[in-house]
Amino acid sequence: MTLAVGTNQESLIDESIREKSSQALCTHCGQAMPKSFQTTSVEKFCCAGCEAVWLMLHECGLEKYYAMQTAEGSSPNRPHRNSSQAYLDHAEFQSRHVQTLDDDRLRAELRLDGLKCGACLWLLEALPRLERGLMNSRVDLGRSVIALEWVSAQTSLSKIAQRIAALGYQVRPIGTLASRQEWRRQDRIWLIDIAVAGAISGNVMAIAFALYGAQFSWMDDPTRQFLQWTSVLLAAIAVLWPGRLFLRNAMNAIRARRPHMDLPIALALAAGLIGGAATTIAGHSGVYFESISMLVFLLLVGRFVQFRQQRSARHEIELICALVPQTARRVSPDGSLEEIPTDALRLGDQIEIPAGESVSADGLMQSAYAHFDMQLLTGESCPVRRNHGECVFAGVRLLGESPIRIDVTASGSKTRAAGIAQMVEDAIAKRPPTVEFANRIAGWFLLVVVVMAIAVGICWWFIDPSRVPSVVVAMLVVTCPCALGLATPLTMVSSLGKAARAGILIRGGDVLERIAKRGTIVLDKTGTVTEGSMRVMSVVGDCKSVRLAALLEAHSAHPVGKAIVEHWHNHKHESLFEECASLATPVVCDVQEFLGQGIAGTIDGQRLEVGSVGFVTRSGATCSAELLSGCQSSVVEGFSPALIALDGVVVAVLAIGDPVRIDAADFVRGLQMSGWSVWLASGDLSQITNKVGSALGIAPSQVRGACTPEEKVSIIHSQLLRPVVMVGDGVNDLPAMAAADVGIAVRQGAQATIAHADVALTGGGLRQVMSLIEGAQRTMRTIHINFAISIAYNAIGGTLAALGLISPFIAAVLMPLSGLTVTAVALRMPRFSSSADPLRSGVRQ
Amino acid sequence: MTLIVIAIPVALLIAASAVAAFIWAARSDQFEDLDTPAVRMLNEDPAIQNLGRPDEY
């Protein structure tokens, strides 16, 4: 900790606080107290905000919150200060997000960040006690949404939001009122359809059992007819009401002359219903109504799950938009600043962007120059300079210390960030509907069975009319697609569970099906095959100067500066630096940062400069030949050199770069050996990308540098070898991940990335991708085995039944047997086992 | 025969009323949020009870 004494760098202070954490903790937030803080009272607060919240809660009798937090094992959030929420009261915002209830009560739903446990829920729902005029507050923990109802005469949404911020939670706008109501309506329709289909299939099944029983004991004709007519009626309701979805899709498919998976399903439903009704009218027994209504029910449940997944994906798209600030500071004609929602921005408005914050609209630079972190949009890891009159995009972060002004050229849905969100949405919509293996087969299977049953019935009509009913029923019972329907879901569910235990989170079973085939895999560079952060790769020259450079760079927030500080921290205990440990920490002064170039300062009277070659040599610093060649070799290796100069003499050259992950090369080789085509696409400079590509053994023709998110999508689309798998970590990879057959998010990236990925890897290792692919292949093999078993069973049983060799009763006994076999196979097969086990240790580190 | 002609419609009516009850529940947003009520019921105390009645303060 010698470093912390002489410098004022914030992170170092944080560290020193943490070391003393055993001494004093803030009564409110439970964090360590700053060292300078002196108090004699029992209650200690780390800041005025915490104290205010503590007093507020005690005045309103809500101090129970602390006891509840402790019981839940968490601690209160620190209050968010100086967050102006004025935009929430803007007319533009209110018209989109606020609902007017009767007698001037208003209602709004907002996204809530910082929710942790039941105590948070309790506190937030007790908000009406703290805020006069707030009538009701309801929290939805699952979706992190808070619904507020207030009287507009007594309070305003911004006041309530400020109160929530003071408690340490943050609200953000979510989808507009109209879209949320539409979602709710669709949800209700699904639930009702499923309930109706479920109730009908249960009842029809009960009646069907009675009719099966009639085959081997006596039942009078009127009773049988009555039962059959009841089944016809119920099945007709099931097909026409909840089943209308399939009929409608099939009609559309016929009209568009395009095959659709719902076509065979609708045909089977119609054939079963009409055929059944016809035999019933003719006075014969023909009972397959329970299969029809059960099929409607099960398929609806499957579709509903899929619908919910898609909807939550759409919900998360709004999070990308949320990466762009929702508010902007507009410069009024009189020069004052006004906070308004970005939706209210007009073309030509001038806005100010505070230092360190994200730009809220696309626009033209009005300030002389500034540096931006463009990672969100392009994936570029280095800061980019923009001069007066040049374009900046919403969502990029302003680096440096001074605010800038821009003239708005596009805002809201017209910005480039919104364009990316739109691309993601389009890609999801365009993705062909996943026709799972089981679904593809199920519709045709049912159709074949119904047609064959009718054919067999007709044959037996000529052989022995009295035996027609029992033969047809036996055949239908024995070929009941239960085993077929059971095989896939069971195997998938057990696979997904095993994968999750290995740290691989998979969105749905269809992902496994798509990735099981060999195809093309496109890897993002930054953060996926590389570590994703700058590191000091090598040092040439005087190693001890790194210590001085680290002291200086502690004043900089630049990635290179951070890399140097980190390098020093990691190496200061080495013998090389032993003598430094005893040295007094020198005082750094006159620090001057030249953004994008370097940093300069004075240490112990010596002039120290750290930065790019151009920066350090601009004032004629001398550089020995050895260091110069070190410089050149680091460029050749794809790294950027950083020079350290003391009093005009270059003493050391650091090679700064983003190192390739240790397991990356093995991973690529493994994939190529098993027949995958591997591509590398990066938003980073072509030179660096090519270097990484060749280090990984990827052919230069399959490496693309300086890719925009749009170009990544076109790389995905241009692949002929399917499936195309995209592995990435950033928001800039999102459109490509959505366009690919399978999108895999490596490590804990941006929340929006995780939310959209088909697969999220929590361990960060590329080996998990390998494990995923192998596991998917094993899973599909199991499913195919199960299909073979149940189809063989159905073929043999069906044939025996068609020949009149088994009675309906024996068929009903045999039916569960195939189900049991399939279940046993599904649960016995190991998946994600051998290759996943070593990874588990990797997950934990 | 006579018995079943009465019993089955009665059974179906009972089933229909159950479905109707479910539809009512779905329409009145009972399935909106399935996570929070489980936590909320543990917070049974005056602060929650008084919600929506600010006149008392």
Coordinates of C-alpha atoms in Angstrom, one line a residue, chain A residues 133-451:
Chain A
G133 CA -49.6 12.2 -2.5
L134 CA -48.3 8.8 -3.5
M135 CA -51.3 6.5 -3.1
N136 CA -50.0 3.1 -4.0
S137 CA -46.7 1.4 -4.9
R138 CA -46.5 -2.2 -6.1
V139 CA -43.3 -4.0 -6.9
D140 CA -43.0 -6.9 -9.3
L141 CA -39.8 -8.7 -8.1
G142 CA -39.6 -11.1 -11.1
R143 CA -39.5 -8.4 -13.7
S144 CA -38.0 -5.6 -11.5
V145 CA -40.9 -3.3 -12.2
I146 CA -42.5 -0.8 -9.8
A147 CA -46.1 0.4 -10.4
L148 CA -46.9 3.8 -8.9
E149 CA -50.2 5.6 -8.4
W150 CA -50.2 9.2 -7.3
V151 CA -52.3 12.3 -7.1
S152 CA -50.9 14.8 -9.5
A153 CA -52.0 17.8 -7.4
Q154 CA -49.9 16.7 -4.4
T155 CA -46.7 15.2 -5.9
S156 CA -45.0 14.5 -9.2
L157 CA -43.4 11.5 -10.7
S158 CA -40.0 13.1 -10.5
K159 CA -40.3 13.8 -6.8
I160 CA -41.2 10.1 -6.2
A161 CA -38.3 9.0 -8.4
Q162 CA -36.0 11.2 -6.4
R163 CA -37.2 9.6 -3.2
I164 CA -36.6 6.2 -4.7
A165 CA -33.1 7.2 -5.8
A166 CA -32.4 8.5 -2.2
L167 CA -33.2 5.0 -0.9
G168 CA -30.6 3.6 -3.3
Y169 CA -32.8 2.3 -6.1
Q170 CA -32.9 3.7 -9.6
V171 CA -35.9 3.9 -11.9
R172 CA -35.8 3.8 -15.6
P173 CA -38.5 4.0 -18.2
I174 CA -39.7 0.8 -19.8
G175 CA -41.8 0.1 -22.8
T176 CA -44.7 2.5 -23.6
L177 CA -48.1 2.0 -22.1
A178 CA -49.7 0.7 -25.3
S179 CA -47.1 -2.1 -25.8
R180 CA -47.3 -3.2 -22.2
Q181 CA -51.1 -3.5 -22.4
E182 CA -50.9 -5.4 -25.6
W183 CA -48.5 -7.9 -24.0
R184 CA -50.8 -8.4 -21.1
R185 CA -53.8 -9.0 -23.4
Q186 CA -51.9 -11.7 -25.3
D187 CA -50.8 -13.3 -22.1
R188 CA -54.4 -13.6 -21.0
I189 CA -55.5 -15.1 -24.3
W190 CA -52.8 -17.7 -24.1
L191 CA -53.6 -18.7 -20.6
I192 CA -57.3 -19.0 -21.3
D193 CA -56.7 -21.1 -24.5
I194 CA -54.5 -23.4 -22.6
A195 CA -56.9 -23.8 -19.7
V196 CA -59.8 -24.6 -22.1
A197 CA -57.7 -27.1 -24.0
G198 CA -56.5 -28.7 -20.8
A199 CA -60.0 -29.0 -19.3
I200 CA -61.4 -30.5 -22.5
S201 CA -58.6 -33.0 -23.0
G202 CA -59.0 -34.2 -19.4
N203 CA -62.7 -34.8 -19.9
V204 CA -62.4 -36.4 -23.3
M205 CA -59.7 -38.7 -21.9
A206 CA -62.1 -39.8 -19.1
I207 CA -64.8 -40.6 -21.6
A208 CA -62.3 -42.3 -23.9
F209 CA -61.4 -44.7 -21.0
A210 CA -65.0 -45.6 -20.6
L211 CA -65.2 -46.3 -24.3
Y212 CA -62.0 -48.5 -24.3
G213 CA -63.6 -50.4 -21.5
A214 CA -66.7 -51.0 -23.6
Q215 CA -64.5 -53.0 -26.0
F216 CA -64.1 -55.9 -23.7
S217 CA -67.2 -55.6 -21.5
W218 CA -70.7 -54.8 -22.3
M219 CA -72.1 -51.4 -23.1
D220 CA -75.5 -50.7 -24.6
D221 CA -75.5 -48.8 -27.9
P222 CA -77.3 -45.6 -26.8
T223 CA -74.8 -45.1 -24.0
R224 CA -71.9 -45.6 -26.4
Q225 CA -73.4 -43.2 -28.9
F226 CA -74.1 -40.7 -26.2
L227 CA -70.5 -40.9 -25.0
Q228 CA -69.2 -40.5 -28.5
W229 CA -71.3 -37.6 -29.4
T230 CA -70.1 -35.9 -26.2
S231 CA -66.5 -36.5 -27.2
V232 CA -67.2 -35.2 -30.7
L233 CA -68.7 -32.0 -29.2
L234 CA -65.8 -31.5 -26.8
A235 CA -63.1 -32.2 -29.4
A236 CA -64.8 -29.8 -31.8
I237 CA -64.6 -27.1 -29.2
A238 CA -61.0 -27.8 -28.5
V239 CA -60.1 -27.7 -32.2
L240 CA -62.1 -24.6 -33.1
W241 CA -61.4 -22.5 -30.0
P242 CA -57.9 -23.1 -28.5
G243 CA -56.8 -24.9 -31.7
R244 CA -57.7 -21.9 -34.0
L245 CA -54.1 -20.9 -33.9
F246 CA -53.0 -23.9 -35.9
L247 CA -55.9 -23.7 -38.3
R248 CA -55.2 -20.0 -38.9
N249 CA -51.5 -20.6 -39.5
A250 CA -52.3 -23.5 -41.8
M251 CA -54.7 -21.3 -43.8
N252 CA -52.1 -18.6 -44.1
A253 CA -49.5 -21.2 -45.2
I254 CA -51.9 -22.5 -47.9
R255 CA -52.7 -18.9 -49.1
A256 CA -49.0 -18.0 -49.2
R257 CA -48.2 -21.4 -50.8
R258 CA -45.4 -21.9 -48.3
P259 CA -45.1 -25.0 -46.1
H260 CA -45.5 -24.4 -42.4
M261 CA -45.1 -26.8 -39.5
D262 CA -48.7 -26.1 -38.5
L263 CA -50.1 -27.4 -41.8
P264 CA -49.8 -31.2 -41.0
I265 CA -51.0 -30.5 -37.5
A266 CA -54.1 -28.7 -38.7
L267 CA -54.6 -31.5 -41.3
A268 CA -54.4 -34.1 -38.6
L269 CA -56.7 -32.2 -36.3
A270 CA -59.3 -31.8 -39.1
A271 CA -59.0 -35.3 -40.4
G272 CA -59.4 -36.7 -36.8
L273 CA -62.3 -34.5 -36.1
I274 CA -64.2 -35.0 -39.4
G275 CA -63.3 -38.8 -39.5
G276 CA -64.4 -39.3 -36.0
A277 CA -67.7 -37.4 -36.5
A278 CA -68.4 -39.4 -39.7
T279 CA -67.9 -42.8 -37.9
T280 CA -70.0 -41.5 -35.0
I281 CA -72.8 -40.5 -37.4
A282 CA -72.6 -43.9 -39.1
G283 CA -73.0 -45.4 -35.7
H284 CA -69.6 -47.0 -35.4
S285 CA -67.1 -46.5 -32.7
G286 CA -64.0 -44.4 -33.6
V287 CA -62.4 -42.9 -30.7
Y288 CA -59.4 -40.7 -31.2
F289 CA -60.8 -37.5 -29.9
E290 CA -58.6 -37.7 -26.8
S291 CA -55.5 -37.7 -29.0
I292 CA -56.8 -34.6 -30.8
S293 CA -57.6 -32.6 -27.8
M294 CA -54.4 -33.7 -26.0
L295 CA -52.4 -32.7 -29.0
V296 CA -54.0 -29.2 -29.0
F297 CA -53.2 -28.8 -25.3
L298 CA -49.6 -30.0 -25.4
L299 CA -48.7 -28.0 -28.5
L300 CA -50.3 -24.9 -27.0
V301 CA -48.2 -25.2 -23.9
G302 CA -45.1 -25.5 -26.0
R303 CA -46.0 -22.5 -28.1
F304 CA -46.7 -20.5 -25.0
V305 CA -43.3 -21.1 -23.5
Q306 CA -41.8 -20.0 -26.8
F307 CA -43.9 -16.9 -26.9
R308 CA -42.9 -15.9 -23.4
Q309 CA -39.2 -16.4 -24.4
Q310 CA -39.6 -14.2 -27.4
R311 CA -41.4 -11.6 -25.4
S312 CA -38.8 -11.4 -22.7
A313 CA -36.2 -11.0 -25.5
R314 CA -38.1 -8.0 -26.8
H315 CA -38.4 -6.7 -23.3
E316 CA -34.6 -6.8 -23.0
I317 CA -34.1 -5.0 -26.3
E318 CA -35.3 -1.9 -24.6
L319 CA -32.3 -2.3 -22.3
I320 CA -30.0 -1.6 -25.3
C321 CA -32.0 1.6 -25.9
A322 CA -31.5 2.3 -22.2
L323 CA -27.8 2.3 -22.7
V324 CA -28.4 5.5 -24.5
P325 CA -29.4 8.1 -21.8
Q326 CA -33.1 8.7 -21.6
T327 CA -32.5 12.4 -21.0
A328 CA -30.5 15.2 -22.5
R329 CA -29.4 18.5 -21.3
R330 CA -30.6 21.0 -23.9
V331 CA -28.9 24.3 -24.2
S332 CA -31.7 27.0 -24.2
P333 CA -31.3 30.1 -26.3
D334 CA -30.4 32.1 -23.2
G335 CA -27.6 29.7 -22.5
S336 CA -29.2 27.9 -19.5
L337 CA -29.4 24.1 -19.4
E338 CA -32.7 22.2 -19.3
E339 CA -33.1 18.5 -18.7
I340 CA -35.6 16.9 -21.1
P341 CA -36.4 13.4 -22.3
T342 CA -34.5 12.4 -25.5
D343 CA -37.8 11.9 -27.2
A344 CA -38.5 15.6 -27.0
L345 CA -35.2 16.5 -28.7
R346 CA -35.6 18.2 -32.1
L347 CA -33.3 18.4 -35.0
G348 CA -30.8 21.2 -34.6
D349 CA -31.1 21.4 -30.8
Q350 CA -27.8 21.9 -29.0
I351 CA -27.2 19.6 -26.1
E352 CA -24.4 19.4 -23.5
I353 CA -22.8 16.1 -22.6
P354 CA -21.3 16.0 -19.1
A355 CA -17.8 14.5 -18.8
G356 CA -17.7 10.7 -18.4
E357 CA -21.3 10.2 -19.5
S358 CA -22.9 8.7 -22.6
V359 CA -24.0 10.8 -25.5
S360 CA -27.8 10.9 -25.7
A361 CA -28.3 11.6 -29.4
D362 CA -26.5 11.4 -32.7
G363 CA -25.0 14.8 -33.5
L364 CA -22.2 17.0 -34.8
M365 CA -19.4 18.1 -32.5
Q366 CA -19.5 21.8 -31.5
S367 CA -16.6 21.7 -29.1
A368 CA -13.0 21.7 -30.5
Y369 CA -12.3 18.0 -29.9
A370 CA -13.0 15.1 -27.5
H371 CA -12.2 11.5 -27.1
F372 CA -14.9 8.8 -27.0
D373 CA -15.2 5.2 -25.9
M374 CA -17.0 3.6 -28.9
Q375 CA -16.9 0.1 -27.6
L376 CA -20.7 -0.1 -27.4
L377 CA -21.2 0.6 -31.1
T378 CA -18.1 -0.7 -32.8
G379 CA -16.2 -2.9 -30.3
E380 CA -13.1 -0.8 -30.7
S381 CA -11.1 -1.0 -27.6
C382 CA -9.1 2.2 -28.0
P383 CA -10.5 5.7 -27.4
V384 CA -11.5 7.6 -30.6
R385 CA -10.9 11.3 -31.2
R386 CA -13.6 13.4 -32.8
N387 CA -12.9 17.0 -33.9
H388 CA -15.2 20.0 -34.3
G389 CA -17.9 19.3 -36.9
E390 CA -17.5 15.5 -36.9
C391 CA -20.2 13.0 -36.1
V392 CA -20.7 11.4 -32.7
F393 CA -23.3 8.7 -32.0
A394 CA -25.7 8.2 -29.2
G395 CA -24.5 5.6 -26.7
V396 CA -20.7 6.3 -27.0
R397 CA -19.1 7.5 -23.7
L398 CA -17.3 10.8 -23.4
L399 CA -13.9 10.4 -21.9
G400 CA -11.8 13.2 -20.4
E401 CA -12.7 15.9 -18.0
S402 CA -14.6 18.6 -19.8
P403 CA -18.2 18.6 -21.1
I404 CA -18.9 19.0 -24.8
R405 CA -21.7 20.4 -26.8
I406 CA -23.2 18.8 -29.9
D407 CA -25.9 19.8 -32.5
V408 CA -28.5 17.0 -32.6
T409 CA -28.8 15.3 -36.0
A410 CA -30.9 12.3 -34.9
S411 CA -32.5 11.3 -31.6
G412 CA -34.7 8.6 -30.2
S413 CA -35.5 5.8 -32.6
K414 CA -33.4 7.4 -35.5
T415 CA -30.1 7.1 -33.8
R416 CA -27.5 4.5 -34.7
A417 CA -27.9 2.7 -31.4
A418 CA -31.7 2.5 -32.0
G419 CA -30.8 1.2 -35.4
I420 CA -28.8 -1.7 -33.8
A421 CA -31.7 -2.5 -31.6
Q422 CA -34.0 -2.6 -34.7
M423 CA -31.5 -4.9 -36.4
V424 CA -31.7 -7.3 -33.5
E425 CA -35.4 -7.2 -33.6
D426 CA -35.5 -7.8 -37.3
A427 CA -33.1 -10.7 -37.1
I428 CA -35.2 -12.4 -34.4
A429 CA -38.3 -11.9 -36.5
K430 CA -36.6 -13.2 -39.7
R431 CA -35.1 -16.2 -38.0
P432 CA -37.1 -19.2 -39.4
P433 CA -39.4 -20.5 -36.7
T434 CA -37.7 -23.3 -34.9
V435 CA -39.3 -26.5 -36.1
E436 CA -38.0 -29.0 -33.6
F437 CA -37.4 -32.5 -34.7
A438 CA -40.2 -33.7 -32.5
N439 CA -42.7 -31.1 -33.8
R440 CA -41.7 -31.8 -37.4
I441 CA -42.5 -35.5 -36.9
A442 CA -45.5 -35.3 -34.6
G443 CA -47.9 -33.7 -37.1
W444 CA -47.0 -36.1 -39.9
F445 CA -47.1 -39.0 -37.5
L446 CA -50.6 -38.2 -36.3
L447 CA -51.7 -37.8 -39.9
V448 CA -50.2 -41.1 -41.0
V449 CA -51.8 -42.9 -38.0
V450 CA -55.3 -41.5 -38.7
V451 CA -55.1 -42.3 -42.4

